Short mmCIF file of C-alpha atoms in Angstrom, two decimals:
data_model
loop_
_atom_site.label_atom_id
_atom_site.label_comp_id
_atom_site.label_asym_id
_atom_site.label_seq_id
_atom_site.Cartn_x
_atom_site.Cartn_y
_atom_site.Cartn_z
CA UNK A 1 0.00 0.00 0.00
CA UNK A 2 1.07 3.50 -0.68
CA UNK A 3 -0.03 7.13 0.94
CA UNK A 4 -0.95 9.91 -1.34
CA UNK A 5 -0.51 13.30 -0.73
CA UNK A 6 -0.30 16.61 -3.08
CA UNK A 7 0.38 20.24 -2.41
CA UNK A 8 1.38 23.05 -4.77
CA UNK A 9 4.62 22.65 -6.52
CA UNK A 10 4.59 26.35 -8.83
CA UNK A 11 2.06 27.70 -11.44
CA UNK A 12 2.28 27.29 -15.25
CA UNK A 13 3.38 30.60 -17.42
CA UNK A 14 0.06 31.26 -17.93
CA UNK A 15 -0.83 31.08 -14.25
CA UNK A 16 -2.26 27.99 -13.13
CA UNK A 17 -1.50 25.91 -10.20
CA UNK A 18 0.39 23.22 -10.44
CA UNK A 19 0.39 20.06 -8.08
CA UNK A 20 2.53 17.91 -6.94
CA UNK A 21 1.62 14.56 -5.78
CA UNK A 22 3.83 12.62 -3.53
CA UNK A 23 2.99 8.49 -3.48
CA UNK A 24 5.15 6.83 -0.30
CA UNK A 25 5.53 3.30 0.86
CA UNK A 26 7.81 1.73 2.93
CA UNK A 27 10.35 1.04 0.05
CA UNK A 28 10.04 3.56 -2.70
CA UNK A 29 8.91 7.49 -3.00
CA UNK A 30 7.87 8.81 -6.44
CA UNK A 31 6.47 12.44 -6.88
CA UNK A 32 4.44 13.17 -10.05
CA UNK A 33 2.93 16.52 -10.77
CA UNK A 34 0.27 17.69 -13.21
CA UNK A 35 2.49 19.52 -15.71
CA UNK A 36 3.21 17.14 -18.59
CA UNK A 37 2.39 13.92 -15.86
CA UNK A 38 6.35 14.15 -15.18
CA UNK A 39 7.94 12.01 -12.53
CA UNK A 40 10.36 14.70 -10.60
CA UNK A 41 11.86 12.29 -8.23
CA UNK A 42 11.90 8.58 -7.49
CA UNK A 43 13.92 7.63 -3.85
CA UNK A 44 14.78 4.12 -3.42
CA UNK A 45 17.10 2.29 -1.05
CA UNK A 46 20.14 0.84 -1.30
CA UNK A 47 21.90 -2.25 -0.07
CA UNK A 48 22.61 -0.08 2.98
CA UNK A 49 19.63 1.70 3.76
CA UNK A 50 20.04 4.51 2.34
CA UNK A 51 17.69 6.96 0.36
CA UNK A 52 18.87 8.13 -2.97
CA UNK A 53 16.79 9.93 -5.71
CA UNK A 54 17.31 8.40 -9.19
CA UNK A 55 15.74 10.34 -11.83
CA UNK A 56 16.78 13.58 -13.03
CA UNK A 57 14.44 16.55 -12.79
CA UNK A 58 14.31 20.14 -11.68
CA UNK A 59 13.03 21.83 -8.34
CA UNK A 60 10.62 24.17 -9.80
CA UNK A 61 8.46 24.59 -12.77
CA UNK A 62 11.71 27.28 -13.90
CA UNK A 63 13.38 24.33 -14.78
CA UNK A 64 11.11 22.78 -16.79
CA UNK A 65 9.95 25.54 -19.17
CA UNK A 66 13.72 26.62 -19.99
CA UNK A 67 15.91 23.37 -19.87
CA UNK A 68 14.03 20.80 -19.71
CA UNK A 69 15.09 18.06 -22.20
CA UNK A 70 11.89 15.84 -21.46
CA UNK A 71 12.60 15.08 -17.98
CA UNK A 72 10.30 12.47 -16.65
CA UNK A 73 7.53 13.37 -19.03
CA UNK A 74 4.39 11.90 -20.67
CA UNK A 75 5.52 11.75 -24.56
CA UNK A 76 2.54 11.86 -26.81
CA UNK A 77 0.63 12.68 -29.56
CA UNK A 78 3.40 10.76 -31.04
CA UNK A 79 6.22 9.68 -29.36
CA UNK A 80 9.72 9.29 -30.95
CA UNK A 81 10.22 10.69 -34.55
CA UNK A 82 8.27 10.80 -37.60
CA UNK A 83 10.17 10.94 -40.81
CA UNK A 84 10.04 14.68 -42.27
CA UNK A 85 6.79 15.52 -40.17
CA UNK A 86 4.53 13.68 -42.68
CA UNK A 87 2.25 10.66 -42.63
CA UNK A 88 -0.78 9.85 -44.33
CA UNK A 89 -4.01 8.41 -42.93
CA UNK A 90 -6.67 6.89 -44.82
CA UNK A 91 -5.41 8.50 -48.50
CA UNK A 92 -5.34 11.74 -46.13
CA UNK A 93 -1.98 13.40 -45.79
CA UNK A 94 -1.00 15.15 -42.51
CA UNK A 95 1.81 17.41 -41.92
CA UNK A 96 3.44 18.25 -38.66
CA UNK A 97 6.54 20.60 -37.27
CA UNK A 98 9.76 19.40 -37.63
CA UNK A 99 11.23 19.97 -34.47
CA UNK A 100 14.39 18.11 -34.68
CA UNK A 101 15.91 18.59 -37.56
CA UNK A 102 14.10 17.54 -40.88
CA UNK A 103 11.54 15.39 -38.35
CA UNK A 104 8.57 15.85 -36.26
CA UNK A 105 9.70 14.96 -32.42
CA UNK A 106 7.68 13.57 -29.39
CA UNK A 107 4.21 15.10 -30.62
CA UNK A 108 5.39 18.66 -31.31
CA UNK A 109 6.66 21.88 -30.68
CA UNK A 110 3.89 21.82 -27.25
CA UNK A 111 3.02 17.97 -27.10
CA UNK A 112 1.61 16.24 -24.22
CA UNK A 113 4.63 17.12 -22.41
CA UNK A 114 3.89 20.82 -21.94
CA UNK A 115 0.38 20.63 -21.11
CA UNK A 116 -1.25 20.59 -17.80
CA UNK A 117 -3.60 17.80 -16.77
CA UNK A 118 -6.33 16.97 -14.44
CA UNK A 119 -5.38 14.78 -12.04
CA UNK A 120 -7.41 12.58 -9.05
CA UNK A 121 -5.74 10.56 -6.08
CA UNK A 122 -6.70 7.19 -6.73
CA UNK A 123 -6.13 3.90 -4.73
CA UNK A 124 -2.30 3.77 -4.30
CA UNK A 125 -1.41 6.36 -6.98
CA UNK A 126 -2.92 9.11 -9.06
CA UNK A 127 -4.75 9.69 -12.28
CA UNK A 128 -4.23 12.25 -14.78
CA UNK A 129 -6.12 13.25 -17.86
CA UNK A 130 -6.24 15.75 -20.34
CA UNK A 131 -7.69 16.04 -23.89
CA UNK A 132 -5.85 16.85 -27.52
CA UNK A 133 -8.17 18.77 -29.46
CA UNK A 134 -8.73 18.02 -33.11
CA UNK A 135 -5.92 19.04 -35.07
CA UNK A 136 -3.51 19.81 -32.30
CA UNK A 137 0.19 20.22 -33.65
CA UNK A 138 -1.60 18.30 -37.19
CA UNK A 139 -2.67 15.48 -35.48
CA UNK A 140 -6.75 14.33 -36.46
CA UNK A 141 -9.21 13.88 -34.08
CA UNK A 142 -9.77 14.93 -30.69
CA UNK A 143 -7.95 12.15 -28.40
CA UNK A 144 -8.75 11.41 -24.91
CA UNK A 145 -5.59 9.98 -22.72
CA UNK A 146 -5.49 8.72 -19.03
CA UNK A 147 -2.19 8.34 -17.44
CA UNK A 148 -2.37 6.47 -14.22
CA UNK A 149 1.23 5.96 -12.09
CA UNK A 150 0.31 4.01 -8.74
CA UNK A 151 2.90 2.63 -5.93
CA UNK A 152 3.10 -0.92 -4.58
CA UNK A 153 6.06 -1.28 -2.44
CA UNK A 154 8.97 -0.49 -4.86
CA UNK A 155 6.78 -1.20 -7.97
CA UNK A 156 5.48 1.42 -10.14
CA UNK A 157 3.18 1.12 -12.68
CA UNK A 158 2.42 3.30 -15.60
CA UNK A 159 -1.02 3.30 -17.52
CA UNK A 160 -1.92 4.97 -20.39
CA UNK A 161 -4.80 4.49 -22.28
CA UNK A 162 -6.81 7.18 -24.96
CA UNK A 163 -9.92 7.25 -27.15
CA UNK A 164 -9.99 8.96 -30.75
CA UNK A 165 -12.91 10.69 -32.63
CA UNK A 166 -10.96 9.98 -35.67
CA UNK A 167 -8.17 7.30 -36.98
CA UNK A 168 -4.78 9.28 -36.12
CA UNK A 169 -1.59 7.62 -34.81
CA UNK A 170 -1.00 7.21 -31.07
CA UNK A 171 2.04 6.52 -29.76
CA UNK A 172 2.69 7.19 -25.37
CA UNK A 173 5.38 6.83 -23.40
CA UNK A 174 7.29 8.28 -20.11
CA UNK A 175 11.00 9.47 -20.61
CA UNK A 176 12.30 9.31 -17.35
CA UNK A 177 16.18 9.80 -16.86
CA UNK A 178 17.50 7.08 -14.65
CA UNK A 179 20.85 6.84 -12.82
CA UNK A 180 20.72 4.49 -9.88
CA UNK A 181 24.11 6.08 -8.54
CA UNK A 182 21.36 8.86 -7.28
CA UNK A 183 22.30 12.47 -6.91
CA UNK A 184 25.18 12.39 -4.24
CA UNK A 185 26.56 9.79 -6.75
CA UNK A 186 25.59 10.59 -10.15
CA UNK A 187 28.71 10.98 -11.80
CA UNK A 188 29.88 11.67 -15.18
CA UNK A 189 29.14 8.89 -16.98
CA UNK A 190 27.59 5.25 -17.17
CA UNK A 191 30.78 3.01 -16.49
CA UNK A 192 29.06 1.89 -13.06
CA UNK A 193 25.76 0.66 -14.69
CA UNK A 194 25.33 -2.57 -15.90
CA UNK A 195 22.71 -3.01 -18.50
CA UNK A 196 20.65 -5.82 -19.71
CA UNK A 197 18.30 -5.59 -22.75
CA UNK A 198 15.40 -8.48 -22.86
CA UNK A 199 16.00 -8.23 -27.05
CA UNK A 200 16.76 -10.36 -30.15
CA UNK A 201 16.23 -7.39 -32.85
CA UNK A 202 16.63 -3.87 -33.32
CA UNK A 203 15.80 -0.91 -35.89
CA UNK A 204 18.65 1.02 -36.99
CA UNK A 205 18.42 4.39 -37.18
CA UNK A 206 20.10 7.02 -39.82
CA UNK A 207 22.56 10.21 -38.84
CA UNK A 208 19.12 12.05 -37.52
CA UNK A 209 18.11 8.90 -35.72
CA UNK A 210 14.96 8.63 -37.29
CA UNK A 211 14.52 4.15 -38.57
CA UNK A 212 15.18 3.26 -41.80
CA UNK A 213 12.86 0.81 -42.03
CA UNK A 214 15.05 -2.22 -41.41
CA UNK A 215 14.59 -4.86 -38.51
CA UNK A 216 18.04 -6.51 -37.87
CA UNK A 217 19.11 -9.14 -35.26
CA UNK A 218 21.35 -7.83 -32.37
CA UNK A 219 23.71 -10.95 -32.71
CA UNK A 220 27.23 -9.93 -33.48
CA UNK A 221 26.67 -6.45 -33.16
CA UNK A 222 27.19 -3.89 -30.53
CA UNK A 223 23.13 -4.13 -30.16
CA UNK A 224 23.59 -7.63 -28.39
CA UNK A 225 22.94 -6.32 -24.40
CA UNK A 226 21.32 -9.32 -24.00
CA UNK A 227 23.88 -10.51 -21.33
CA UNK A 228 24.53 -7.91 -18.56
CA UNK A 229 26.64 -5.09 -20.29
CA UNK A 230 28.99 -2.05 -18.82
CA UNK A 231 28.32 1.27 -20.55
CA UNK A 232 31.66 2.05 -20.53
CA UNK A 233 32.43 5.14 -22.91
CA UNK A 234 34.63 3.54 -25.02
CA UNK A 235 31.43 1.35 -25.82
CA UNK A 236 29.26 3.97 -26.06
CA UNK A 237 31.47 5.83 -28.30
CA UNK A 238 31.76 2.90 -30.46
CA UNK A 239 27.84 3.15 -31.21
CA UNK A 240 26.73 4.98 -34.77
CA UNK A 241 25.41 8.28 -33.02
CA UNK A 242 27.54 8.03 -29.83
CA UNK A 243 25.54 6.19 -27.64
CA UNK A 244 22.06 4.10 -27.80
CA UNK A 245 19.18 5.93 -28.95
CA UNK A 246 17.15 2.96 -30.45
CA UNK A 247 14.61 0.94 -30.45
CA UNK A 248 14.74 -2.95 -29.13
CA UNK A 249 11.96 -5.31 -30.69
CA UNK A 250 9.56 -6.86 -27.95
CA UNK A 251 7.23 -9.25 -28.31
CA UNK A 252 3.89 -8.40 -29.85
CA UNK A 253 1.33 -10.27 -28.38
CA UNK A 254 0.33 -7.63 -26.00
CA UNK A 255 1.15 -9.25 -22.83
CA UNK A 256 3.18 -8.58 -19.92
CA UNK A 257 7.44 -9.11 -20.65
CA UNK A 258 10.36 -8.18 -19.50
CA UNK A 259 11.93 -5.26 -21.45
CA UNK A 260 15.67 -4.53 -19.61
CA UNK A 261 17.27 -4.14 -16.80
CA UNK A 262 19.66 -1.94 -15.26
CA UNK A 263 21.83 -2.26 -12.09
CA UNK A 264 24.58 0.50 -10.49
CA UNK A 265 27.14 -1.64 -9.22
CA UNK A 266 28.21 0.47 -6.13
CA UNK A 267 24.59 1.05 -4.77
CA UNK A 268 23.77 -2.51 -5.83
CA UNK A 269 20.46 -0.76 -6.53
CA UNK A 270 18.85 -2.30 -9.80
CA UNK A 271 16.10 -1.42 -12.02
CA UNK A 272 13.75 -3.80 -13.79
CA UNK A 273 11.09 -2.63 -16.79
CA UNK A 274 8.61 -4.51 -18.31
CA UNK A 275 5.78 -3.96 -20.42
CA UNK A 276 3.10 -4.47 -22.54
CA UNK A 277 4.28 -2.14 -25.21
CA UNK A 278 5.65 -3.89 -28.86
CA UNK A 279 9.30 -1.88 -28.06
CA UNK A 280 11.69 -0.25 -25.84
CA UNK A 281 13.45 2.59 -27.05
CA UNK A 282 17.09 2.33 -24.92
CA UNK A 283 18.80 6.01 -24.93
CA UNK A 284 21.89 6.75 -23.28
CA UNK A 285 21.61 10.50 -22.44
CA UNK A 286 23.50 11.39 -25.52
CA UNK A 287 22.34 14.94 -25.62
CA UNK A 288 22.16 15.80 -21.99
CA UNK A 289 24.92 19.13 -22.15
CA UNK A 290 25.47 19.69 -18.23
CA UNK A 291 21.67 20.88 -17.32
CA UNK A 292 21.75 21.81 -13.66
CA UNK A 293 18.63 19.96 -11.85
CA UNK A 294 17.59 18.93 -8.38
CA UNK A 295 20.28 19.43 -5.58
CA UNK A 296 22.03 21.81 -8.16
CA UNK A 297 23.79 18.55 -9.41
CA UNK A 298 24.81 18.74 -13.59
CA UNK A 299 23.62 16.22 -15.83
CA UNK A 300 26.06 15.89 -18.17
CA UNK A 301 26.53 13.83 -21.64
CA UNK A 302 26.41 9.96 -20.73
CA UNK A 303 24.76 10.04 -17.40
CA UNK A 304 21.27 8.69 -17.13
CA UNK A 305 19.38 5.77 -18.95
CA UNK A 306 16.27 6.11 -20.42
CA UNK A 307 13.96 3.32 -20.93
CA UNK A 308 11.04 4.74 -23.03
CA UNK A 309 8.20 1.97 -23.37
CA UNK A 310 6.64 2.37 -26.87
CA UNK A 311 5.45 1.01 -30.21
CA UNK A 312 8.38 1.23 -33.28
CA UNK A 313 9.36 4.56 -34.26
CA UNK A 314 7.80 6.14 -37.53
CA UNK A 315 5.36 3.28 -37.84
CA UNK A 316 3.23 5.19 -39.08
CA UNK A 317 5.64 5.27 -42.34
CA UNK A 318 6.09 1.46 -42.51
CA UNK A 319 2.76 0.30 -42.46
CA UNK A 320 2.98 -3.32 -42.81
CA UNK A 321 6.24 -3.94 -41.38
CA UNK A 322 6.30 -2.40 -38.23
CA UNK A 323 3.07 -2.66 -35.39
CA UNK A 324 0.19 -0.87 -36.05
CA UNK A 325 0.39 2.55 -34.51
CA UNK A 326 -3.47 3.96 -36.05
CA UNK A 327 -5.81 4.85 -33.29
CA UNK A 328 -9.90 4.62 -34.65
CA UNK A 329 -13.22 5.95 -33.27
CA UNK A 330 -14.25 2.89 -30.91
CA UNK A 331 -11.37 1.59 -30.10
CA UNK A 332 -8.85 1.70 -26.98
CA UNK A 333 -5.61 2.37 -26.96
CA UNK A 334 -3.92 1.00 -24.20
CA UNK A 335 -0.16 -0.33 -22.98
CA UNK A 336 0.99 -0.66 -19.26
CA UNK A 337 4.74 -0.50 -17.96
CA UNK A 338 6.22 -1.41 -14.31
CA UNK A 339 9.41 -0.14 -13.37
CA UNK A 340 10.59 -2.21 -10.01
CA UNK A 341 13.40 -1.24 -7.73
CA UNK A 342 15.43 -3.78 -5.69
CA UNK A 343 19.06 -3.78 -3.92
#
């Protein structure tokens, strides 16, 4: 069982108040507030009993607006990239910003991310909802999403699920920054974590990192984390890109499997994802640049994991060979993640 508790945590540019929630149990503390449905901190403990916060974030909403590079967020229309900001539903072709470089980026120039939501304590957790109108950032239909974190010992889930008026694609994840070394350890780069990815394929990505369309086996490559891996920098360096920022193949049945895994060798604290979701999109911080977050500690290049739970990149571009990604009027979209911490 976990307590919930909110109070204010700042107000949006435009004025608003925004809340913090705080979910506690006897293992694990996660705080969530109602701007974008970010995670700001997550405190675990460690072989030796002690607390450590192990997701980067910012102290005040400050933070957020100015540097944030998708701290803890919801991602969403769309998360990941779409090749050149177009896609085409139904013989209709849609056209979207390209915010990162020639391609559209996690829903937007102001996607899910940088809206506020409604939120309600809820057994254990909280639930927060907010609605995309029609057309938002070039996206059709008006789109109803639920995001719903709750807090069983040192287990937290992650619910989404949305409704459409009209086919568009839907794609929602959470980009939390891990590093298990927590802030009074978080170094300068990954050579303490040990990483294990539950994968037998992968989609390359081009110089922009958007796929190219091609599903290829890890075996033999620097892709194969099956086994428990060190992200040393010479490793990462080694990667096309400099560092992981792709997506691992899961199974596609829709049910519950393990995804990765991620241990920090002096805390012994370790990290375990799994989800329903057809992919798991491993990124090694590659564009952190020395942000200065919570406890004025810098995040630079290399320091935090993300594990971002998700269907393939730019499926909506490969119809046919990646997962179906195309939301319709009566249907549910709907994919749930768990993120357990042990020591």
């Amino acid at each position: 069982m976990a307590t919930v508790e909110s109070r204010e945590f700042g107000v949006t540019k435009t004025g608003e108040t925004v809340t913090l929630f705080t979910l506690n149990s006897d293992k694990c503390k996660v705080e969530i507030i109602n701007f974008g449905a970010i995670i700001v901190s997550v405190h675990v403990i460690n072989s030796q009993g002690e607390w450590h916060d192990v997701v980067a974030g910012f102290s005040d909403m400050t933070g957020y607006y100015e540097r944030s590079p998708y701290f803890g967020c919801v991602i969403g229309r769309v998360g990941n990239r779409i090749g050149k900001g177009k896609f085409t539903v139904d013989g209709e072709e849609y056209s979207l910003a390209t915010n990162n470089g020639p391609n559209a980026l996690h829903g937007g120039v102001v996607g899910f991310d940088k809206k506020l939501w409604n939120a309600t304590p809820v057994e254990n957790g909280v639930k927060l909802s907010m609605v995309s109108p029609d057309g938002e950032e070039g996206y059709p239909g008006e789109v109803h999403l639920t995001t719903t974190y709750t807090l069983q010992g040192s287990k937290l889930s992650v619910k989404y699920n949305a409704t459409t008026t009209k086919a568009t694609p839907i794609n929602i994840t959470n980009h939390s920054y891990f590093n298990l070394g927590g802030h009074n350890g978080w170094g300068s780069d990954l050579s303490k974590h040990e990483v294990t990815l539950h994968s037998d394929k992968y989609l390359p990505a081009d110089e922009n990192c958007l796929v190219t369309g091609e599903v290829k086996q890890v075996s033999g490559t620097l892709f194969d984390i099956r086994a428990p891996t060190i992200l040393h920098e010479k490793l990462l360096e080694q990667v096309p890109g400099g560092g992981y920022d792709h997506n691992f193949c899961l199974p596609l049945d829709g049910q519950r499997h393990k995804a990765a895994s991620v241990r920090q060798v002096e805390t012994g604290i370790t990290l375990d994802v799994e989800t329903t979701a057809q992919g798991v999109h491993f990124y090694t911080s590659n564009y952190l640049s020395g942000e200065k977050g919570k406890q004025n500690v810098i995040y630079p290049r290399h320091s935090a994991v993300c594990f971002e739970t998700q269907n393939w990149p730019d499926a909506i571009n490969h119809s046919g060979k990646f997962p179906n990604c195309v939301l319709r009027p009566g249907e549910e979209y709907n994919h749930e993640t768990w993120f357990t911490f042990s020591s």
